[in-house]
Short mmCIF file of C-alpha atoms and ligand atoms in Angstrom, two decimals:
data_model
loop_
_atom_site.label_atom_id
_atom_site.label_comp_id
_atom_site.label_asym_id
_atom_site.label_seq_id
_atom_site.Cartn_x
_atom_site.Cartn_y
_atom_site.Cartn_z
CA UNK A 1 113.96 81.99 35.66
CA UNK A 2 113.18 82.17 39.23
CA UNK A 3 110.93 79.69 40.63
CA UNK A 4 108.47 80.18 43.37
CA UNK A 5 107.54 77.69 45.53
CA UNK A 6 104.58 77.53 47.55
CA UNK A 7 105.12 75.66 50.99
CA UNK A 8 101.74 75.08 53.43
CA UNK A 9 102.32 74.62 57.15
CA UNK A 10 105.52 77.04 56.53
CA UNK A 11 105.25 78.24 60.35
CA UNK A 12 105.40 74.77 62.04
CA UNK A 13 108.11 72.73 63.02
CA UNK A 14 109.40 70.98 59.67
CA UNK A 15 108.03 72.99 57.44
CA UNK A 16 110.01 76.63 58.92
CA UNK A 17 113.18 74.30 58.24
CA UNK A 18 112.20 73.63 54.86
CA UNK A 19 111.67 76.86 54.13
CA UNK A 20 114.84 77.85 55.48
CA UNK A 21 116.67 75.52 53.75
CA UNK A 22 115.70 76.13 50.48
CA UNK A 23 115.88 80.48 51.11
CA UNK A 24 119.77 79.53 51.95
CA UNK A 25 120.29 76.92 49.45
CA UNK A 26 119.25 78.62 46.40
CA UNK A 27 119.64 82.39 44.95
CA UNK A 28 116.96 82.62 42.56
CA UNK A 29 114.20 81.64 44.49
CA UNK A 30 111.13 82.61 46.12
CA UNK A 31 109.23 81.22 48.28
CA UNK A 32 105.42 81.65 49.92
CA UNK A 33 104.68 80.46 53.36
CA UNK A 34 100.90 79.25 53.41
CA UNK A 35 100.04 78.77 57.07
CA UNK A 36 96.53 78.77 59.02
CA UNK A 37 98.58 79.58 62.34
CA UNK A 38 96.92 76.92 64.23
CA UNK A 39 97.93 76.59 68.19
CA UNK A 40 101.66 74.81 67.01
CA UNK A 41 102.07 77.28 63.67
CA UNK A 42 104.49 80.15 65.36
CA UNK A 43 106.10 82.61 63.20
CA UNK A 44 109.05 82.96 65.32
CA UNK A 45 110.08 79.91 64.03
CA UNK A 46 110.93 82.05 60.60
CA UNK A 47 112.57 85.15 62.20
CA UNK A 48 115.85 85.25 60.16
CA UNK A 49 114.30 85.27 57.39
CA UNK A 50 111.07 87.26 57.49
CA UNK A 51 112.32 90.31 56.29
CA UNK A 52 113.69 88.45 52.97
CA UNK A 53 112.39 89.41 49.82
CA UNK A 54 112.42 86.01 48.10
CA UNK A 55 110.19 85.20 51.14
CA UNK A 56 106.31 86.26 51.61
CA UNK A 57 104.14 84.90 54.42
CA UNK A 58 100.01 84.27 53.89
CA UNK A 59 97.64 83.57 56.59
CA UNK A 60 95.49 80.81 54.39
CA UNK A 61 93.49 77.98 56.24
CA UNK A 62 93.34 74.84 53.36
CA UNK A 63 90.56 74.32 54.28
CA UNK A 64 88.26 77.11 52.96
CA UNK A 65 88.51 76.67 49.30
CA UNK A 66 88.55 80.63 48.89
CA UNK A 67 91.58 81.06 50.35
CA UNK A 68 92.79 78.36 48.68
CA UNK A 69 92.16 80.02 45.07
CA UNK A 70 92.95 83.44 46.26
CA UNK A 71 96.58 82.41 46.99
CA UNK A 72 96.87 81.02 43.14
CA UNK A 73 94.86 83.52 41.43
CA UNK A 74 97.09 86.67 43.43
CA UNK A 75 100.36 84.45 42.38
CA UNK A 76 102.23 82.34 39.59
CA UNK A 77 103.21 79.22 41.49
CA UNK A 78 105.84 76.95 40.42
CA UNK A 79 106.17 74.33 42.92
CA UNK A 80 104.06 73.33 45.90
CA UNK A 81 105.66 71.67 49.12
CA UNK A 82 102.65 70.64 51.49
CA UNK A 83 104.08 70.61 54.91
CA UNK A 84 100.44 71.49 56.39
CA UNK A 85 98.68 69.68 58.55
CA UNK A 86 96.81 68.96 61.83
CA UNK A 87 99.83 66.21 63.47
CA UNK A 88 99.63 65.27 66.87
CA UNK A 89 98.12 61.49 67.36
CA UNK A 90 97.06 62.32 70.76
CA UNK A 91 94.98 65.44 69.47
CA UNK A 92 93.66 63.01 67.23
CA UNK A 93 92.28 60.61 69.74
CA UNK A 94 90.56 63.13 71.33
CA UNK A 95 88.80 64.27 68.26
CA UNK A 96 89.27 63.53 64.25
CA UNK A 97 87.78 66.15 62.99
CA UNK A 98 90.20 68.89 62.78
CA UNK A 99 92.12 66.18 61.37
CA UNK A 100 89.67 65.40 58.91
CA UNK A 101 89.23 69.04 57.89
CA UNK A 102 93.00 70.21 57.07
CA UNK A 103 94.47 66.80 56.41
CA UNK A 104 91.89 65.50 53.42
CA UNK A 105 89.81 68.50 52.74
CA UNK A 106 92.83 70.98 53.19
CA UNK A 107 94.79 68.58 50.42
CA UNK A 108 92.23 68.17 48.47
CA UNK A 109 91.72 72.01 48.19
CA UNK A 110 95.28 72.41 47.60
CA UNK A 111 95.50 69.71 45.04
CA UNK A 112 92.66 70.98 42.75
CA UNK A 113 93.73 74.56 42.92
CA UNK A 114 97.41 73.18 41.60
CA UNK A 115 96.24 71.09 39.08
CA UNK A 116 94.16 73.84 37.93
CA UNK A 117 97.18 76.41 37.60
CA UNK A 118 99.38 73.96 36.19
CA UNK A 119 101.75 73.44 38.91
CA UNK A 120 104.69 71.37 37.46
CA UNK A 121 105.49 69.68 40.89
CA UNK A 122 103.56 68.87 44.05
CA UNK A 123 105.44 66.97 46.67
CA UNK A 124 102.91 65.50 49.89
CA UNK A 125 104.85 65.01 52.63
CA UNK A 126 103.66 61.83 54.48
CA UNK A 127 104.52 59.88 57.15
CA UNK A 128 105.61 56.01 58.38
CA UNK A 129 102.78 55.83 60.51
CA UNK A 130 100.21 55.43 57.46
CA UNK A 131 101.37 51.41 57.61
CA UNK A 132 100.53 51.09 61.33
CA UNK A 133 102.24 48.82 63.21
CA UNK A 134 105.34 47.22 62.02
CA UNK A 135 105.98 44.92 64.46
CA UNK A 136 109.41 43.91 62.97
CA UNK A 137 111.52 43.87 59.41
CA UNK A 138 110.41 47.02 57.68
CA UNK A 139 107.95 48.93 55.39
CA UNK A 140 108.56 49.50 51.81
CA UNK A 141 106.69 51.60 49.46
CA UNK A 142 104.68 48.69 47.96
CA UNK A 143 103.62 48.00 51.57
CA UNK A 144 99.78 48.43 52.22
CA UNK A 145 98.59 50.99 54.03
CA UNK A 146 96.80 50.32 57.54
CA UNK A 147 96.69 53.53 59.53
CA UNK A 148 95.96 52.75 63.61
CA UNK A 149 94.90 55.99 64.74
CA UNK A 150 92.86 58.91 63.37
CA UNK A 151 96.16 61.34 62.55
CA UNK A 152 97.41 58.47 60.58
CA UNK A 153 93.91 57.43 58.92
CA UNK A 154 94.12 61.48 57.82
CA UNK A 155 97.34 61.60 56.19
CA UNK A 156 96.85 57.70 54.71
CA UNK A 157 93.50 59.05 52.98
CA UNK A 158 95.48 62.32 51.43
CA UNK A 159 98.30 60.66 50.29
CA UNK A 160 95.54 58.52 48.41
CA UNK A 161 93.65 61.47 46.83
CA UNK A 162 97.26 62.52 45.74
CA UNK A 163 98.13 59.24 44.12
CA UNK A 164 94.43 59.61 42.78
CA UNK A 165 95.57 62.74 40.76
CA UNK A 166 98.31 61.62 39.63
CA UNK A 167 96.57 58.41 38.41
CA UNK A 168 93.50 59.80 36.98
CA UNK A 169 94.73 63.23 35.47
CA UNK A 170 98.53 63.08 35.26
CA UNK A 171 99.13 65.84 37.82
CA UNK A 172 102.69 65.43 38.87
CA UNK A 173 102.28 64.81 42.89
CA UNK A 174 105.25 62.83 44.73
CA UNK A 175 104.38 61.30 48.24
CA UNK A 176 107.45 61.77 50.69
CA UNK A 177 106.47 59.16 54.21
CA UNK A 178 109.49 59.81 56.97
CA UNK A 179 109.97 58.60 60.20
CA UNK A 180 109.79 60.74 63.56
CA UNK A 181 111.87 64.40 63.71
CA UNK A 182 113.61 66.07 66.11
CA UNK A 183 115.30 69.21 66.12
CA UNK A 184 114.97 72.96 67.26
CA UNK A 185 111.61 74.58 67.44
CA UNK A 186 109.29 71.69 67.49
CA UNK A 187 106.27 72.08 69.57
CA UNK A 188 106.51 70.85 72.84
CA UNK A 189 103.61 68.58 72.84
CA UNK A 190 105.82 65.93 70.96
CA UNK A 191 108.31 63.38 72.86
CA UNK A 192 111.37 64.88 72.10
CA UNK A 193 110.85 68.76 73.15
CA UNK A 194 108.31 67.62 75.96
CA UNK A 195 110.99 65.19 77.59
CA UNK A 196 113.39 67.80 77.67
CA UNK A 197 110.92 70.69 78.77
CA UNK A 198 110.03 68.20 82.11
CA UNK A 199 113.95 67.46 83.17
CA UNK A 200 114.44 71.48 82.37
CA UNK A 201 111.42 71.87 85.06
CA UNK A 202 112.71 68.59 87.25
CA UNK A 203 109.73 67.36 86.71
CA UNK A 204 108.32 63.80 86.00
CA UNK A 205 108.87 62.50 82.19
CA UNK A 206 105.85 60.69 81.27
CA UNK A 207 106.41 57.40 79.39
CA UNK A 208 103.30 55.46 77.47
CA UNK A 209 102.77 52.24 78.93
CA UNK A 210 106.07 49.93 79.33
CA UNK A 211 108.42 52.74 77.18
CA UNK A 212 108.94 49.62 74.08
CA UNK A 213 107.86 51.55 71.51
CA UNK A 214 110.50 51.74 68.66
CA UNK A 215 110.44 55.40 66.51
CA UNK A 216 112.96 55.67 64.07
CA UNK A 217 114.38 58.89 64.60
CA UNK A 218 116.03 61.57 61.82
CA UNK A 219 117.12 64.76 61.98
CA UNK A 220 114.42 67.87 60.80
CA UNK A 221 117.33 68.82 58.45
CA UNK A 222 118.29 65.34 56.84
CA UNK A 223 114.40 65.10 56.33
CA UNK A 224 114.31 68.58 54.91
CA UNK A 225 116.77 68.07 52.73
CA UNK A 226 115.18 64.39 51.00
CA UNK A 227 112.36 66.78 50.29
CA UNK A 228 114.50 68.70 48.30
CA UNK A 229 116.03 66.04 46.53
CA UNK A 230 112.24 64.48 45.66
CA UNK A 231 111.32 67.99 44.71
CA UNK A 232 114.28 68.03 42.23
CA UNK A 233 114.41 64.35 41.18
CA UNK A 234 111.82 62.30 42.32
CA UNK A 235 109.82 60.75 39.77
CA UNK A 236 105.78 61.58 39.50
CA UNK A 237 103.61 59.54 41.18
CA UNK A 238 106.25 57.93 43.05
CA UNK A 239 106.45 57.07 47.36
CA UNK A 240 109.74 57.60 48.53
CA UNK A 241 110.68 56.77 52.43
CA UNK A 242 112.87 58.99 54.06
CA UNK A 243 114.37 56.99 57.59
CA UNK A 244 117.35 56.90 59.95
CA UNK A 245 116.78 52.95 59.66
CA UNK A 246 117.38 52.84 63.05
CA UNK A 247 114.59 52.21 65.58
CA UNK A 248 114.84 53.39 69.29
CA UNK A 249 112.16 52.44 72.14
CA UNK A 250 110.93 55.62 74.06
CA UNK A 251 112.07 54.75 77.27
CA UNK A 252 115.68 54.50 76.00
CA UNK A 253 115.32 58.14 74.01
CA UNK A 254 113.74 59.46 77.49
CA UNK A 255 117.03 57.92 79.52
CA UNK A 256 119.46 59.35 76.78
CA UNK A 257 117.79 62.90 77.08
CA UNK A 258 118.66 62.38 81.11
CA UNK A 259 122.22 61.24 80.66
CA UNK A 260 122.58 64.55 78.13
CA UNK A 261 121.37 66.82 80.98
CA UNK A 262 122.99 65.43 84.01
CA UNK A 263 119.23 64.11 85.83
CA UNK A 264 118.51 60.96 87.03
CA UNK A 265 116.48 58.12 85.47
CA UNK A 266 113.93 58.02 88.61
CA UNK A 267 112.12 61.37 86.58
CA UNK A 268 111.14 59.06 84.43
CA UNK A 269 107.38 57.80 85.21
CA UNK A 270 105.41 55.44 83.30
CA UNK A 271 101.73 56.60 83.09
CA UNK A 272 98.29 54.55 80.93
CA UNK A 273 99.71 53.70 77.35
CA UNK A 274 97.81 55.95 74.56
CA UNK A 275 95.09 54.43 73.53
CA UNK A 276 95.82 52.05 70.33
CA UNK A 277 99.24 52.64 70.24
CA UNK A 278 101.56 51.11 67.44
CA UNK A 279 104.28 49.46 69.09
CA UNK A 280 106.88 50.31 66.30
CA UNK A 281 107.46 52.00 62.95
CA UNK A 282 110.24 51.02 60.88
CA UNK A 283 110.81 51.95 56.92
CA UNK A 284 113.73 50.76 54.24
CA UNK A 285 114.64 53.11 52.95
CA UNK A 286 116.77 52.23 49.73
CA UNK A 287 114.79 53.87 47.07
CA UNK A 288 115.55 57.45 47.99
CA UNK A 289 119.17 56.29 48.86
CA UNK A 290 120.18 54.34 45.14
CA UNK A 291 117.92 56.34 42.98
CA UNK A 292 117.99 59.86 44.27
CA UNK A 293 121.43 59.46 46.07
CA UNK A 294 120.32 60.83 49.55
CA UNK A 295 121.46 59.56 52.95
CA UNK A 296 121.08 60.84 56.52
CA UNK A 297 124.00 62.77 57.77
CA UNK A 298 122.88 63.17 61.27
CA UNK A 299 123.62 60.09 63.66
CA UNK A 300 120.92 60.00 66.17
CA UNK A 301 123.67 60.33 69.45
CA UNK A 302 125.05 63.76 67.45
CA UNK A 303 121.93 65.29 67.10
CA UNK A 304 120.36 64.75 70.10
CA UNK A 305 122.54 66.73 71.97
CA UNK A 306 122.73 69.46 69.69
CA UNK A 307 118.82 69.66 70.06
CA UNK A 308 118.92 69.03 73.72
CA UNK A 309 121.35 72.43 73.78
CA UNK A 310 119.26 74.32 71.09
CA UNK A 311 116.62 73.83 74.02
CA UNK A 312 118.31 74.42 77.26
CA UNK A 313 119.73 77.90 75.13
CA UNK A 314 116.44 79.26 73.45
CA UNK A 315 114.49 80.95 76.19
CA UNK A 316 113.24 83.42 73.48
CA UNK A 317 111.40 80.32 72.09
CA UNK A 318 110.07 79.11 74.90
CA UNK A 319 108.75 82.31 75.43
CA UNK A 320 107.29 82.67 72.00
CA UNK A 321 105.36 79.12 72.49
CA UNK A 322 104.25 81.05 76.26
CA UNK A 323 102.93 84.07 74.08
CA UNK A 324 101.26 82.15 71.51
CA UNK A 325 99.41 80.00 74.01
CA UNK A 326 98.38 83.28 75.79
CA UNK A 327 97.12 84.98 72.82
CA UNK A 328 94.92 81.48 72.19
CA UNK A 329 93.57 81.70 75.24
N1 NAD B 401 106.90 65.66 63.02
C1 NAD B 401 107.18 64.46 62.51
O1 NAD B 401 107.86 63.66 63.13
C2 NAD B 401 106.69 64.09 61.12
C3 NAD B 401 107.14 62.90 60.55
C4 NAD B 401 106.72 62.57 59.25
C5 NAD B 401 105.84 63.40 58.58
N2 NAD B 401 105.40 64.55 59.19
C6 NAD B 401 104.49 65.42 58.42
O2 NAD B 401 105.16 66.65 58.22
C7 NAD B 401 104.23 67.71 58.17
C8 NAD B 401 104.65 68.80 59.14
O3 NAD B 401 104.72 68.27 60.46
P1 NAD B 401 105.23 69.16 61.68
O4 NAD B 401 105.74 68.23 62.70
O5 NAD B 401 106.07 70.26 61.19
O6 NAD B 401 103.82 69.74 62.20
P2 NAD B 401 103.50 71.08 63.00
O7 NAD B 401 102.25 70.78 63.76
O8 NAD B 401 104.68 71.59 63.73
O9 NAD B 401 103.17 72.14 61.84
C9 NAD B 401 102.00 72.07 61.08
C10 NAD B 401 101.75 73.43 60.45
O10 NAD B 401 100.61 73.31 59.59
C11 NAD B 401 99.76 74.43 59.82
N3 NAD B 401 98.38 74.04 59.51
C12 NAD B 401 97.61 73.11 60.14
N4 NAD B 401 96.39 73.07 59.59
C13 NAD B 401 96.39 73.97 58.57
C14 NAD B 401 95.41 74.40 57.62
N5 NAD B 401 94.17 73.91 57.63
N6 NAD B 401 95.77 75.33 56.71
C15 NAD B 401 97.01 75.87 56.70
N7 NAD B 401 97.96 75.53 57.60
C16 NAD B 401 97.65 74.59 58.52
C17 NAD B 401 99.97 74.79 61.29
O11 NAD B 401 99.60 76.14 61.55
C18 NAD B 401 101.44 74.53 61.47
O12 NAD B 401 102.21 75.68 61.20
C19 NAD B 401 102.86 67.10 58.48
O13 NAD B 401 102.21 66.89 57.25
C20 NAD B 401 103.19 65.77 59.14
O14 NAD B 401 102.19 64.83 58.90
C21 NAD B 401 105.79 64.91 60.45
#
């Protein structure tokens, strides 16, 4: 029978690859993109497939409650994949409330409406920086959670109220918590896309503090594709980490983004560090890897350039972030 698959925050950055992924991997399928369109959701991001007819897209915010219930009471859902959320740390300094609203009342919406319509799988898709700081070795999943910034205090108290469900009422939720993305169409308030949006301009690259930071980078489509293998396989009420395992100060990803595009180092300018900022993030990964068989495919060198070319040949994109910031106001 053909399953359909609900996936939140289907517009943004990892979510639009998800949903990708799964239209290409699988025949019998169908799948509904639940998206507020907040300032980084951009339907552009889904233009090869929109016209699908496995693939339907709803405006829903997750955090009205109404919506919420409309979307299950219009449709049988299967499967829900929550991609959506509120995810820049720097937003989140500047105010926690929008973070507050779609990352714990937006889940916790989502969550009761599923359990009430019998979903038989919920995957949460986390994130490494719900442990804070790891200033070296690395996180497991039995490592407790201590969340530095309001973004991460957000998606640290969801992943709770999903492990809460699961506890308390059986509802089968799995918690995926990856490392940092990259990858076509990610809004260019994040490192990655903003680095290379300055050198495209000539422009300065800002770098937080001294640039020491370590992110362990992965590919949007290695990620993508753990989620599908937790989806399938992961066990209910389970973390799994989903990581490169290979952690990369900022000021060294900034330096390789200038070697990839011919520009000097001297761009590069070191401005105030964020306030609070975790100096590094680090996960083992070996659960996902021995019980669920995944592994990255992507080395970090390969994929870089391929995204630093995605961006230097996607005007059209650039564009459609122009357009959508226009139409914002
Ligand atoms: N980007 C990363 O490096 C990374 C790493 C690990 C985990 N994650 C997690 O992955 C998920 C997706 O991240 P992303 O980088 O694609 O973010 P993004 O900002 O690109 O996309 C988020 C999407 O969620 C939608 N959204 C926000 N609030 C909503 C609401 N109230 N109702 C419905 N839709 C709403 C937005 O419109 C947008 O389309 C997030 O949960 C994030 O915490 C991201």
């Amino acid at each position: 029978m053909t399953q359909t698959i609900l996936v939140t925050g289907g517009a943004g950055f990892i979510g639009s690859h998800f949903i990708r992924y799964l239209l290409r991997t699988y025949q019998e399928i169908r799948v509904i993109n639940a998206d507020a369109l907040t300032y980084s959701g951009n339907l552009f991001n889904l233009r090869d497939v929109e016209k699908d007819p496995r693939y339907e897209f709803l405006r829903v915010d997750l955090a009205v409650r109404e919506q919420v219930e409309k979307v299950f009471a219009g449709h049988r859902i299967d499967q829900v994949v929550h991609f959506a959320a509120e995810s820049h740390v720097d937003r989140s300094i500047e105010g926690a409330w929008p973070f507050i609203r779609s990352n714990i009342i937006g889940t916790h919406h989502l969550l009761e409406a599923s359990m009430k319509k019998n979903v038989d799988r919920f995957v949460h898709v986390s994130t490494d920086e719900v442990y804070g700081s790891i200033p070296y070795g690395k996180a497991d999943e039995q490592t407790l959670l201590a969340p530095g910034n309001p973004y991460s205090a957000s998606k640290a108290s969801s992943d709770l109220l999903c492990l809460a469900f699961h506890h308390t009422y059986g509802f089968p939720v799995v918690i995926t918590r990856c490392t940092n993305n990259y990858g076509p169409n990610q809004y260019p308030e994040k490192l990655i896309p903003h680095l290379i949006r300055q050198a495209m301009k000539n422009q300065p690259l800002p770098i937080y503090g001294n640039g020491q930071q370590e992110r362990d980078w992965i590919h949007v489509i290695d990620h993508c594709r753990a989620v599908d293998v937790v989806r399938l396989h992961g066990r209910a009420g389970e973390v799994y980490h989903i990581g490169a395992e290979n952690p990369i100060p900022n000021l060294q990803v900034a330096k390789k983004i200038l070697d990839l595009m011919g520009k000097p180092h001297s761009l590069i300018q070191h401005v105030a560090d964020r306030l609070g900022h975790d100096i590094r993030y680090s996960l083992d990964s070996s659960k996902i890897r021995t019980e669920l068989g995944w592994a990255p495919t992507i080395s970090f060198d390969e994929g870089l350039e391929q995204t630093v070319q995605w961006y230097l040949t996607h005007a059209e994109w650039w564009a459609s972030i122009e357009q959508r910031r226009a139409e914002r106001g």
